[in-house]
CSV table of C-alpha atoms and ligand atoms in Angstrom, one decimal:
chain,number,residue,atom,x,y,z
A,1,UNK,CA,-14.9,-22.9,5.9
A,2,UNK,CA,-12.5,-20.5,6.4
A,3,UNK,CA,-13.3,-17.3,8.3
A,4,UNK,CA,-12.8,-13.5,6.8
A,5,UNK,CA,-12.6,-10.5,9.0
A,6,UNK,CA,-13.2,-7.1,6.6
A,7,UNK,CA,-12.5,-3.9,8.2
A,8,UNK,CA,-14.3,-0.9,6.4
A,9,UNK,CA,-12.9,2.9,7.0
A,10,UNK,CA,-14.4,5.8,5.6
A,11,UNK,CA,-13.3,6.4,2.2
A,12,UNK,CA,-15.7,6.7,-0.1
A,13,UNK,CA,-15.3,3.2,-1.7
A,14,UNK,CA,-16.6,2.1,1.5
A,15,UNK,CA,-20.0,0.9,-0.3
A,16,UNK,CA,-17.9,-1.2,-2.3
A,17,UNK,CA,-17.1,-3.5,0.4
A,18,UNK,CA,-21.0,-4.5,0.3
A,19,UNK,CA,-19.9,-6.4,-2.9
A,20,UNK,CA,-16.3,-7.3,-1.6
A,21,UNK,CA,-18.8,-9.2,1.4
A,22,UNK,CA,-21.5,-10.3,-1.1
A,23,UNK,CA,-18.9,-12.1,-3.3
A,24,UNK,CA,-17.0,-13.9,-0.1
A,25,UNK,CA,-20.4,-15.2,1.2
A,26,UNK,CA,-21.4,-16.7,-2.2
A,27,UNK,CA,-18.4,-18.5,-2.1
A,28,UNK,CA,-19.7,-19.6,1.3
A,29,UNK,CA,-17.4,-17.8,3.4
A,30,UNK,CA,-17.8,-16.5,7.1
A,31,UNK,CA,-17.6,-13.3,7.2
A,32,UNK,CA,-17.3,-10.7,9.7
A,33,UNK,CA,-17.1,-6.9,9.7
A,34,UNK,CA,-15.5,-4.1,11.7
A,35,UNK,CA,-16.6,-0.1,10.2
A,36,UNK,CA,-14.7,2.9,11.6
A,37,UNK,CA,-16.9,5.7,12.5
A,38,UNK,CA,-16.5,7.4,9.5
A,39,UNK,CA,-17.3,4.4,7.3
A,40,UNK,CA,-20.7,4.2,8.9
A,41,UNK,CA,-21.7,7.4,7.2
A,42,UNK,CA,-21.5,6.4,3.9
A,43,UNK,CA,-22.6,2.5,4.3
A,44,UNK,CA,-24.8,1.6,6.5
A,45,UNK,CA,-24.1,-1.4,9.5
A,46,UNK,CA,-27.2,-2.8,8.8
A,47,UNK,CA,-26.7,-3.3,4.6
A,48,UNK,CA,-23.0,-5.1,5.7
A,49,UNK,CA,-24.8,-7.1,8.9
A,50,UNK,CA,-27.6,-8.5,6.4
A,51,UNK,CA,-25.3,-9.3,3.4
A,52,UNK,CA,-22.4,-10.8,6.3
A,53,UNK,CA,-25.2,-12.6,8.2
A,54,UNK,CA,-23.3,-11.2,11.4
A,55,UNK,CA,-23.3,-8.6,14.1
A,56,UNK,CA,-21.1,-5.6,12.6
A,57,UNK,CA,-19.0,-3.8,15.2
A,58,UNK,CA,-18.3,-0.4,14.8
A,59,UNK,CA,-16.9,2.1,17.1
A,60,UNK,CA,-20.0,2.6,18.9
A,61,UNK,CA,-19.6,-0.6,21.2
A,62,UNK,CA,-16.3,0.5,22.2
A,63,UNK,CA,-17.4,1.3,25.7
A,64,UNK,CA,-19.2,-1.2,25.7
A,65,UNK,CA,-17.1,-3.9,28.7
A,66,UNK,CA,-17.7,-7.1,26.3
A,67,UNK,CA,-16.1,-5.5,23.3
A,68,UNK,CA,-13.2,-5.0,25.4
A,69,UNK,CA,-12.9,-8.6,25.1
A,70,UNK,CA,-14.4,-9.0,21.3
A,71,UNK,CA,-11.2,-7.2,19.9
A,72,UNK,CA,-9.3,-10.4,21.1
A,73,UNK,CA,-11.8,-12.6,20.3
A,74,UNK,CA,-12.4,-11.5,16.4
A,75,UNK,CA,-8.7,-11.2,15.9
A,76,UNK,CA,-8.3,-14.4,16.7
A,77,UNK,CA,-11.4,-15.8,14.7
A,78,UNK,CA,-10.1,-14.7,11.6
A,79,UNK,CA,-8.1,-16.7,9.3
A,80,UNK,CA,-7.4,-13.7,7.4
A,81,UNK,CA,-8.2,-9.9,7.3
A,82,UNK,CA,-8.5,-7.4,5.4
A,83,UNK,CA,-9.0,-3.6,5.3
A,84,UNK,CA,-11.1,-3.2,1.9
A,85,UNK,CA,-10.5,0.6,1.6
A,86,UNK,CA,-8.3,1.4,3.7
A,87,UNK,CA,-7.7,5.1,3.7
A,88,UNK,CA,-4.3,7.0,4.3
A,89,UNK,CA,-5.6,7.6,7.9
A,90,UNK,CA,-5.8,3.5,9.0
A,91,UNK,CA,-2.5,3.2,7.5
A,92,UNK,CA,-1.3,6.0,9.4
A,93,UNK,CA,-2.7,5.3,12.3
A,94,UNK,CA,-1.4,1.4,12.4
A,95,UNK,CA,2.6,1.9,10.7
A,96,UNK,CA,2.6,4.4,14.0
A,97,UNK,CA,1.6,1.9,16.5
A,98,UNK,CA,-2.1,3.7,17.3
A,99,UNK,CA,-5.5,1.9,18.7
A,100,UNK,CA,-7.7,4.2,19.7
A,101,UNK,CA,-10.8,3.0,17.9
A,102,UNK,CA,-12.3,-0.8,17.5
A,103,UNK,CA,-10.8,-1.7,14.1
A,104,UNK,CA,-7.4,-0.2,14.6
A,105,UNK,CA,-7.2,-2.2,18.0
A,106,UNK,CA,-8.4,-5.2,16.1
A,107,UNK,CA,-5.5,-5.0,14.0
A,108,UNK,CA,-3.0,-4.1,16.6
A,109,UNK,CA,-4.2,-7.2,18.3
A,110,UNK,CA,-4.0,-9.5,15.3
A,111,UNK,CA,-1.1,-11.7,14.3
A,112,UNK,CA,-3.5,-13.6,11.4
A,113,UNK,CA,-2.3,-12.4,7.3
A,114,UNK,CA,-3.6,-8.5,6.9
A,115,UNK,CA,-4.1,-7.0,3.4
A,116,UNK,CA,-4.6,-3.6,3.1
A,117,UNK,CA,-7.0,-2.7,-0.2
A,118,UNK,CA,-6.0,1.0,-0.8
A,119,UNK,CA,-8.2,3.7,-1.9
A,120,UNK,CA,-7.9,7.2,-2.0
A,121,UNK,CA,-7.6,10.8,-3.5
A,122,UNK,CA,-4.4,10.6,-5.8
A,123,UNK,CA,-2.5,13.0,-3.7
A,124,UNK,CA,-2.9,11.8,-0.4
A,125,UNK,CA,-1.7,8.3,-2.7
A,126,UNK,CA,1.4,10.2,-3.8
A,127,UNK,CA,1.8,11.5,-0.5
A,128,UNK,CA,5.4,10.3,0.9
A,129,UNK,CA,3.7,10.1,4.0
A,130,UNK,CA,1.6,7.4,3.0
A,131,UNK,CA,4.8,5.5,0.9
A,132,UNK,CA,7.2,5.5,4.0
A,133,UNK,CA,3.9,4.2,6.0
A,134,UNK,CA,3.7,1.3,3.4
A,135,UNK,CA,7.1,0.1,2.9
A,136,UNK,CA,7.4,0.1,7.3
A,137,UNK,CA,4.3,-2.3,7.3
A,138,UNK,CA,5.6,-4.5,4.2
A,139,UNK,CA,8.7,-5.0,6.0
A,140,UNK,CA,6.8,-6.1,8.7
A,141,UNK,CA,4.8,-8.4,6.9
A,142,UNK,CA,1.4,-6.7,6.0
A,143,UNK,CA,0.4,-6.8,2.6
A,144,UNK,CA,-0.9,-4.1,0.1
A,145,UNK,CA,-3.6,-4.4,-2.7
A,146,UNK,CA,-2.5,-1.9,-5.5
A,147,UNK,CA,-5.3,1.2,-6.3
A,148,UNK,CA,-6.1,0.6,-9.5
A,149,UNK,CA,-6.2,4.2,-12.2
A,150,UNK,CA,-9.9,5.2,-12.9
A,151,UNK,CA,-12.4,8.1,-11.7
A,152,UNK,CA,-11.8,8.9,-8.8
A,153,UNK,CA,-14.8,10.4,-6.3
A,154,UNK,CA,-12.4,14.1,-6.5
A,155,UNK,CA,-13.4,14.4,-10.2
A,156,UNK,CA,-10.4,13.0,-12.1
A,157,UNK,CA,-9.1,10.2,-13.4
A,158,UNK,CA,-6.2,9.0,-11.7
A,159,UNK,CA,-4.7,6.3,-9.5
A,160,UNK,CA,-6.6,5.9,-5.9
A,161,UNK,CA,-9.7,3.6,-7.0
A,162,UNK,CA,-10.0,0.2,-5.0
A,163,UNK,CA,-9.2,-2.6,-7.0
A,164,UNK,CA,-11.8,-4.4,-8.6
A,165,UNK,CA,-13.9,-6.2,-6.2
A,166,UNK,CA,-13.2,-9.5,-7.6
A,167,UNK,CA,-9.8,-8.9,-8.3
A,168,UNK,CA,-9.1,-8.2,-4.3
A,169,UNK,CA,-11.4,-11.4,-3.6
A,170,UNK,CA,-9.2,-13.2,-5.7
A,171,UNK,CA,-5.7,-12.3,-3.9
A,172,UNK,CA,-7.6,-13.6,-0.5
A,173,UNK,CA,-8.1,-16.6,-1.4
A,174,UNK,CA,-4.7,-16.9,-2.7
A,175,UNK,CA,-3.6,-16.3,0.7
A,176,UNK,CA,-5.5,-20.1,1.6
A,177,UNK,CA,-4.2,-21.4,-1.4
A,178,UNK,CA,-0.6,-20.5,-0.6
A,179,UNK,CA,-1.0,-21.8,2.8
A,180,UNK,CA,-2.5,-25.1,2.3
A,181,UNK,CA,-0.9,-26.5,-0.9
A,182,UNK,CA,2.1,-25.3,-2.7
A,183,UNK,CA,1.6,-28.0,-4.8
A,184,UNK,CA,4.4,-26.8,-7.3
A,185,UNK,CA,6.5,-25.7,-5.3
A,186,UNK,CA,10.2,-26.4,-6.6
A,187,UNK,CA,8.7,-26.8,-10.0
A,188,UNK,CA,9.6,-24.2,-12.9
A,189,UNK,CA,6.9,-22.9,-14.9
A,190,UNK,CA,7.4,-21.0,-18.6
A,191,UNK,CA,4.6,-18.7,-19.3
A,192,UNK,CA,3.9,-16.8,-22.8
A,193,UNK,CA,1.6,-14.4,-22.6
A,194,UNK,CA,0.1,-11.1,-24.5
A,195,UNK,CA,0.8,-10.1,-28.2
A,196,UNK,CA,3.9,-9.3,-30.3
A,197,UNK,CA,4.7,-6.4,-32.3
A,198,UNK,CA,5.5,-7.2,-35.4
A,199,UNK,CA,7.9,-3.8,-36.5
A,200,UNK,CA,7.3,-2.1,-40.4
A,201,UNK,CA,8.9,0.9,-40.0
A,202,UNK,CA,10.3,2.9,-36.7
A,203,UNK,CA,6.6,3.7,-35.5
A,204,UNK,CA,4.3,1.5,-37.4
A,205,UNK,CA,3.8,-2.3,-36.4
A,206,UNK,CA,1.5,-5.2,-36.9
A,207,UNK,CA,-0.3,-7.0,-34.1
A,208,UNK,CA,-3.3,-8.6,-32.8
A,209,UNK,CA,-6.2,-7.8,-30.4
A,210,UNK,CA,-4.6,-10.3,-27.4
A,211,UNK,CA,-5.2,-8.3,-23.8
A,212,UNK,CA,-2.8,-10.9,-22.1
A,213,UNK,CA,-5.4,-11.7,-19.5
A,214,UNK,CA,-5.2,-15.5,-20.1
A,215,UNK,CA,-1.6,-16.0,-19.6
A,216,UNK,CA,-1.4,-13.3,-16.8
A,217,UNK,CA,-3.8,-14.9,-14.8
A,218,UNK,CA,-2.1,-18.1,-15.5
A,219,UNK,CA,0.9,-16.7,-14.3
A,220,UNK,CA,-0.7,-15.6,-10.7
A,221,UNK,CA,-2.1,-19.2,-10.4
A,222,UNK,CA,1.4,-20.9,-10.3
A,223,UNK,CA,2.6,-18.5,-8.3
A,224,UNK,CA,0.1,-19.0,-5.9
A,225,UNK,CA,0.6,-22.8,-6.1
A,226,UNK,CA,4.4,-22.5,-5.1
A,227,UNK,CA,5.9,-22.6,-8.7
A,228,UNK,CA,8.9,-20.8,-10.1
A,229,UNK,CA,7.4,-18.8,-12.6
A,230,UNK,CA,9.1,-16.8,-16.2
A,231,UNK,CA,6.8,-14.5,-17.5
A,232,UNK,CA,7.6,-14.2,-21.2
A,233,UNK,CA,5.4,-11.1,-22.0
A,234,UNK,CA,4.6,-9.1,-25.6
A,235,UNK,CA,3.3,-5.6,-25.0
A,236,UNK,CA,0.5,-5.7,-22.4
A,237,UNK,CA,-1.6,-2.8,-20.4
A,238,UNK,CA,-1.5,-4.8,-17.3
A,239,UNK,CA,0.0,-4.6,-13.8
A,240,UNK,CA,3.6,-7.4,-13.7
A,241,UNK,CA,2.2,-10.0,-11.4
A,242,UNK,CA,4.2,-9.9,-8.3
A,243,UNK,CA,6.1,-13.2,-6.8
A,244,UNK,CA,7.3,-13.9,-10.3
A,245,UNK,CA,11.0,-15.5,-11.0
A,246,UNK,CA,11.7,-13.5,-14.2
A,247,UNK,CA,9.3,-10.7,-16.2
A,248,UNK,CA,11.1,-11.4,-19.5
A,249,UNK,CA,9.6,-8.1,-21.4
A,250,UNK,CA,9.6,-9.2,-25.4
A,251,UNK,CA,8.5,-7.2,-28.3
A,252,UNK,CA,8.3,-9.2,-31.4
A,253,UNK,CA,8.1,-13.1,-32.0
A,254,UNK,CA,11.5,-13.5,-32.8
A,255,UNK,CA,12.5,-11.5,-29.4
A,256,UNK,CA,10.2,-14.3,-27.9
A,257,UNK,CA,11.2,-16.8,-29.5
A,258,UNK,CA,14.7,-16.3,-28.0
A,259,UNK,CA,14.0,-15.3,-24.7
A,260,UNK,CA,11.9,-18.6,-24.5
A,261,UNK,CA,14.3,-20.9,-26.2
A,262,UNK,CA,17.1,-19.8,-24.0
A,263,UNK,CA,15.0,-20.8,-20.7
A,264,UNK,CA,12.8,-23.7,-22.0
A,265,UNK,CA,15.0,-26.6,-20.7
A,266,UNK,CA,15.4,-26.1,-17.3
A,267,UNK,CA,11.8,-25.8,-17.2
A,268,UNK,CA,9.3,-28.7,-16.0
A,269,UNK,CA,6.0,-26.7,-17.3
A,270,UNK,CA,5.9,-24.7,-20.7
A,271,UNK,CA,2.6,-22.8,-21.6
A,272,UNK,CA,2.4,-21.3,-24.4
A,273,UNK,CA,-0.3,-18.9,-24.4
A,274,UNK,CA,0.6,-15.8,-26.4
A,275,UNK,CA,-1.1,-14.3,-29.5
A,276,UNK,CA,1.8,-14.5,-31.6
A,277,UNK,CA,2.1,-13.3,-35.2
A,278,UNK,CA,2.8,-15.6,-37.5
A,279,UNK,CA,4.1,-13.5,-40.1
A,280,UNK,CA,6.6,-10.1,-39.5
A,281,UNK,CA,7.2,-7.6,-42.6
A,282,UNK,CA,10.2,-8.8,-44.7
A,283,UNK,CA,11.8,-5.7,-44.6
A,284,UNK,CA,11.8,-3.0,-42.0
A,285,UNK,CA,12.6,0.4,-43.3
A,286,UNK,CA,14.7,2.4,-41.5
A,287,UNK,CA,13.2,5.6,-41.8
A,288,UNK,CA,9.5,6.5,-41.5
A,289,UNK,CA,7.6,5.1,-44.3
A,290,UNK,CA,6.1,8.0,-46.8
A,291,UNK,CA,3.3,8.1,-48.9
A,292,UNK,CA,2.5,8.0,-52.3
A,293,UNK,CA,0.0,8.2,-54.5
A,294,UNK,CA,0.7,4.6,-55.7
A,295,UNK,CA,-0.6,1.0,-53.9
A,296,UNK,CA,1.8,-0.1,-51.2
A,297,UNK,CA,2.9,-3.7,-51.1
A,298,UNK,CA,4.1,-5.2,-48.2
A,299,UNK,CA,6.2,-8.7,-48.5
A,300,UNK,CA,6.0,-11.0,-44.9
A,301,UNK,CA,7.9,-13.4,-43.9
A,302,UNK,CA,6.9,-16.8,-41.7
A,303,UNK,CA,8.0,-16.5,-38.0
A,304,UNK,CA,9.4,-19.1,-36.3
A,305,UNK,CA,6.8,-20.8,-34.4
A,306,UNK,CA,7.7,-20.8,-30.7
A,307,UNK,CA,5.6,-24.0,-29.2
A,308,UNK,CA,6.6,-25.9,-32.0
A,309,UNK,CA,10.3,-25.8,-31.3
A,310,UNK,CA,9.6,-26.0,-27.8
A,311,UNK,CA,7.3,-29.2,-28.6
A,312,UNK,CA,10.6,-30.7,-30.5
A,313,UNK,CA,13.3,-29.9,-28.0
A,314,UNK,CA,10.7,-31.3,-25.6
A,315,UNK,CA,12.5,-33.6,-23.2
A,316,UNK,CA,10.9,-34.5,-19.4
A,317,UNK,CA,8.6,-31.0,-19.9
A,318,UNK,CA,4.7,-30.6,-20.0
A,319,UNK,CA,3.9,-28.4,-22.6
A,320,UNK,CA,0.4,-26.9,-22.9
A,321,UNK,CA,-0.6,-24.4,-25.9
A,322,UNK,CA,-3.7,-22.6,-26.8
A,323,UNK,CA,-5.6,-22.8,-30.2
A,324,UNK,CA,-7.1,-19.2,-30.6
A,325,UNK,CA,-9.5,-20.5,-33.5
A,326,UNK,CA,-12.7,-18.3,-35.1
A,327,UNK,CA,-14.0,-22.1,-36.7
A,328,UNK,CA,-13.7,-25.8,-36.3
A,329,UNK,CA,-12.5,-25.1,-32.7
A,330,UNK,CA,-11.6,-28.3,-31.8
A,331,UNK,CA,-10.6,-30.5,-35.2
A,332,UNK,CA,-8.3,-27.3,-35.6
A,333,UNK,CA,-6.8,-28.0,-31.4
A,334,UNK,CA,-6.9,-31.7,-32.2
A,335,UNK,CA,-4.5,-31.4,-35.4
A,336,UNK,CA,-1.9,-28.8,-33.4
A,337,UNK,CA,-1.9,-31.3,-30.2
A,338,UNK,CA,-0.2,-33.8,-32.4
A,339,UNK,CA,1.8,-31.1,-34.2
A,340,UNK,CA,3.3,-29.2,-31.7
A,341,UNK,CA,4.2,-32.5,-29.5
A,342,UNK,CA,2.0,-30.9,-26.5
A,343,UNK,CA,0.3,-32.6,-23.4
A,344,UNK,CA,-2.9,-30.7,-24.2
A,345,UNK,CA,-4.3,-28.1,-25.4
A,346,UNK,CA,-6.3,-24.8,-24.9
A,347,UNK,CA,-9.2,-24.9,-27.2
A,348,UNK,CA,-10.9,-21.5,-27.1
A,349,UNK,CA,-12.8,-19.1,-29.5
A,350,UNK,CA,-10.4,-16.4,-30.6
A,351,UNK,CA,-13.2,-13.4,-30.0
A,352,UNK,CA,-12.4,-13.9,-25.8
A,353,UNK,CA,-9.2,-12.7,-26.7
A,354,UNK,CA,-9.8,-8.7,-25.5
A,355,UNK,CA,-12.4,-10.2,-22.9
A,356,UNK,CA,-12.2,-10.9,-19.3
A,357,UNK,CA,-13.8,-14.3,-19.2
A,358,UNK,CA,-13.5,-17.2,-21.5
A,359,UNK,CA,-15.0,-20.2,-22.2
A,360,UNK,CA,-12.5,-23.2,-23.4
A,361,UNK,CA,-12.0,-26.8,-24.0
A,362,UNK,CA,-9.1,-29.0,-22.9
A,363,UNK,CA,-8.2,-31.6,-25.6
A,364,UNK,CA,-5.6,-34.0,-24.1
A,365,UNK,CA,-3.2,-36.2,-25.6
A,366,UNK,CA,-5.3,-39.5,-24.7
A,367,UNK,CA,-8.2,-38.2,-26.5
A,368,UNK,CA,-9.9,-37.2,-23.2
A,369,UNK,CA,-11.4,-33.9,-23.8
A,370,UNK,CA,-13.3,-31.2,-20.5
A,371,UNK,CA,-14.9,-28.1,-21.3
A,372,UNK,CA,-15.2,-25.3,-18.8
A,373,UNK,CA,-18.2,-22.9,-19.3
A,374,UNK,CA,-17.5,-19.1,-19.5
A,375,UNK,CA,-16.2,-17.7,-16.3
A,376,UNK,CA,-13.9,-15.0,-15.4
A,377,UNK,CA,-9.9,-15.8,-16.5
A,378,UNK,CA,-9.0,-16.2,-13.2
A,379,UNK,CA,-11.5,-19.4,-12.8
A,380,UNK,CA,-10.5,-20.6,-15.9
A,381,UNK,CA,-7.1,-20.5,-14.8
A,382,UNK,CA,-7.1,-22.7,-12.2
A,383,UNK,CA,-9.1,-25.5,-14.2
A,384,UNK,CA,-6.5,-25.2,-16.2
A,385,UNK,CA,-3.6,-25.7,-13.3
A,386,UNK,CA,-5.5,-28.6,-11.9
A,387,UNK,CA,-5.4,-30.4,-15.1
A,388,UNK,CA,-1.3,-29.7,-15.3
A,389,UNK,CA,-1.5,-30.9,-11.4
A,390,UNK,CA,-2.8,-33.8,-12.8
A,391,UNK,CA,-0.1,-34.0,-15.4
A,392,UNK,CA,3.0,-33.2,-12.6
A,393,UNK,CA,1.3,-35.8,-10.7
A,394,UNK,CA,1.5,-38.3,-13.4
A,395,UNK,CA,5.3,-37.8,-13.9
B,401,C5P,O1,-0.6,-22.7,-34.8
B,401,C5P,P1,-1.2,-21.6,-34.0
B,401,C5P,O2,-0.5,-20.3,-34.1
B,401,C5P,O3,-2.7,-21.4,-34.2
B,401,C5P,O4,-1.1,-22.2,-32.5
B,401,C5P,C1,-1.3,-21.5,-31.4
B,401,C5P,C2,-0.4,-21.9,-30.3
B,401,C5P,O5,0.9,-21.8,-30.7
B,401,C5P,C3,-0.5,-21.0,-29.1
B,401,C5P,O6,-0.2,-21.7,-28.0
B,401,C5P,C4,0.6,-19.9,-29.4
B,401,C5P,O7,1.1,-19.4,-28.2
B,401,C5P,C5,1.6,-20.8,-30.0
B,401,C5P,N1,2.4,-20.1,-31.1
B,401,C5P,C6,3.8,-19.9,-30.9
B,401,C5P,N2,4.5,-19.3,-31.9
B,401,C5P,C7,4.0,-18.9,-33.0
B,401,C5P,C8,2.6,-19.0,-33.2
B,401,C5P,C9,1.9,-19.6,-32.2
B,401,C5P,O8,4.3,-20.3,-29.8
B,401,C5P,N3,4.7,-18.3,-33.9
């Protein structure tokens, strides 16, 4: 099993990396931790040695003659490393070439992958400093993990909070995935993802309650396997995954429908996973729509349906789509498989849509049908990428 080095500095979020370790060993990591002085006084060694099942080091042993030689030693155990938080001063301290304590000499000595999980008080985040520090280390190959916006320990809510700690667990194990199989690499992956817009008047639209989880999380799965990913995206609150092809931004399902249709042939994978409305107001007023005392009637018209027209101008592709259905979950998939010419399909209960885990079925083409109990979208993901493995394989 692979081995994890986590280096813990003293920002506040430093308790979080009790769950960042807890979550690594479940998965039946090794793990093994380094905590700056100041990271000791608001998590304890001993909490991070039980949960780790190993030693922690911390500053104190750095007198001591055989840590001289366990700096060498750990950064060369570790298959990967990361700083989960790691404050403006670590940062500092390594884009400027310093070592003066164990876990900044660990890092100095290190030639293994090393992600650096920021957290810290919005200003010091905004702080050129800090930005010029990043984008020296980035160019020499260390790799960031994005703060995400929330409360922050200074009283306001802002960006600065460590990413979620499955979320940073996640991008880790990328890091192994990337490195052992880029199974689709060379291969070009379509992705819909997220709701459209449907306009009515200049500031009134229709829509749905689709987060775009699913199809992000898809997207960051194919990217991790090697693949050439578009992102065709409706409106979304979430962060562009990064070591895409093409973000293709799209508002409304005709906007979609174009920006996929223009790409889908040179594609060998199209996924269809987008909320998208199947109906848009016939008429879209120009001019702010007033009210009267009088009912208001509202005439739609059909919208083309995307996977369909991808399903007919289908040539060598895999297609996949999702049925987002409230009943008759899977006679409803069943009937759009053979409809929309796909390879198989997404069977899932639309009330996951706003959720962050989701519990589906894959219906396939030769009848064979897998269900994957709820888990988190990320998990769900990859079930979904081995079965298309599968599929590329089969090709
Ligand atoms: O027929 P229904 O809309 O329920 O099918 C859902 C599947 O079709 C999803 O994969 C969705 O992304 C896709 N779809 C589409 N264009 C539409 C409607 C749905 O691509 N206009």
């Amino acid at each position: 099993m692979k081995n994890i080095l986590i280096g813990v500095t003293g920002g506040i979020a430093a308790y979080k990396s009790a769950n960042i370790i807890s979550i690594l060993k479940k998965k039946g990591y090794n793990v093994k931790v380094i905590m700056t002085e100041s990271a000791t006084n608001i998590i304890t060694p001993q909490t991070l040695e039980t949960l780790s099942r190993n030693r922690v080091v911390t500053d104190m042993w750095e007198r001591n003659h055989q840590v001289e030689v366990e700096h060498i030693s750990l950064a060369e155990w570790a298959d990967v490393f990361l700083i989960a938080p790691a404050t403006f001063n670590i940062i500092g301290k390594v884009a400027n070439g310093i070592a003066d304590d164990m876990l900044s000499t660990v890092i100095s000595a290190s030639k293994k992958p090393i992600y650096f999980a920021l957290a810290m008080n919005v200003n010091m985040y905004e702080n050129p400093i800090l930005k010029e520090n990043i984008k020296k280390l980035e160019n020499l190959g260390y790799k960031f993990i994005e703060s995400d916006e929330g409360f922050l320990a200074c009283n306001v809510n802002a960006k600065g909070r460590l990413k979620n700690e499955s979320e940073i667990v996640e991008i880790i194990e990328n890091e192994f995935i990337s490195k052992t199989s880029k199974i689709l690499k060379g291969k070009k992956v379509l992705i819909t993802a997220g709701r459209t817009e449907e306009a009515l008047d200049p500031i009134r639209y229709f829509s749905n309650r689709s987060s775009g989880q699913m199809g992000y999380s898809l997207a960051k799965v194919a990217i991790s396997l090697g693949a050439e990913v578009t992102l065709v995206s409706g409106p979304t609150n979430l962060e562009i995954p990064s070591g895409l092809k093409e973000f293709v931004s799209v508002r409304s399902a005709i906007d979609m429908f174009h920006a996929v249709m223009e790409r889908f042939d040179e594609q060998d994978v199209g996924i269809a996973c987008a909320a998208v409305a199947d109906y848009r107001p016939k008429e879209v007023s120009e001019q702010k729509i007033k009210k009267s005392d009088s009912e208001l009637t509202i005439v739609f018209e059909r919208n083309p349906d995307i996977l369909f027209n991808m399903g007919k101008n289908k040539k060598e592709q895999i297609l996949i789509g999702f049925a987002a259905e409230t009943e008759n979950i899977v006679q409803n998939a069943q009937k759009k498989l053979v409809k929309k010419n796909l390879d198989f399909i997404v069977a899932n209960n639309a009330q996951n849509m706003q959720k962050s885990t989701n519990s589906i079925q894959i219906i396939k083409k030769n009848g064979e049908s897998i269900v994957f109990e709820e888990s988190p979208k990320s998990e769900i993901a990859r079930h979904i990428f081995n079965e298309i493995i599968k599929e590329v394989q089969k090709k």
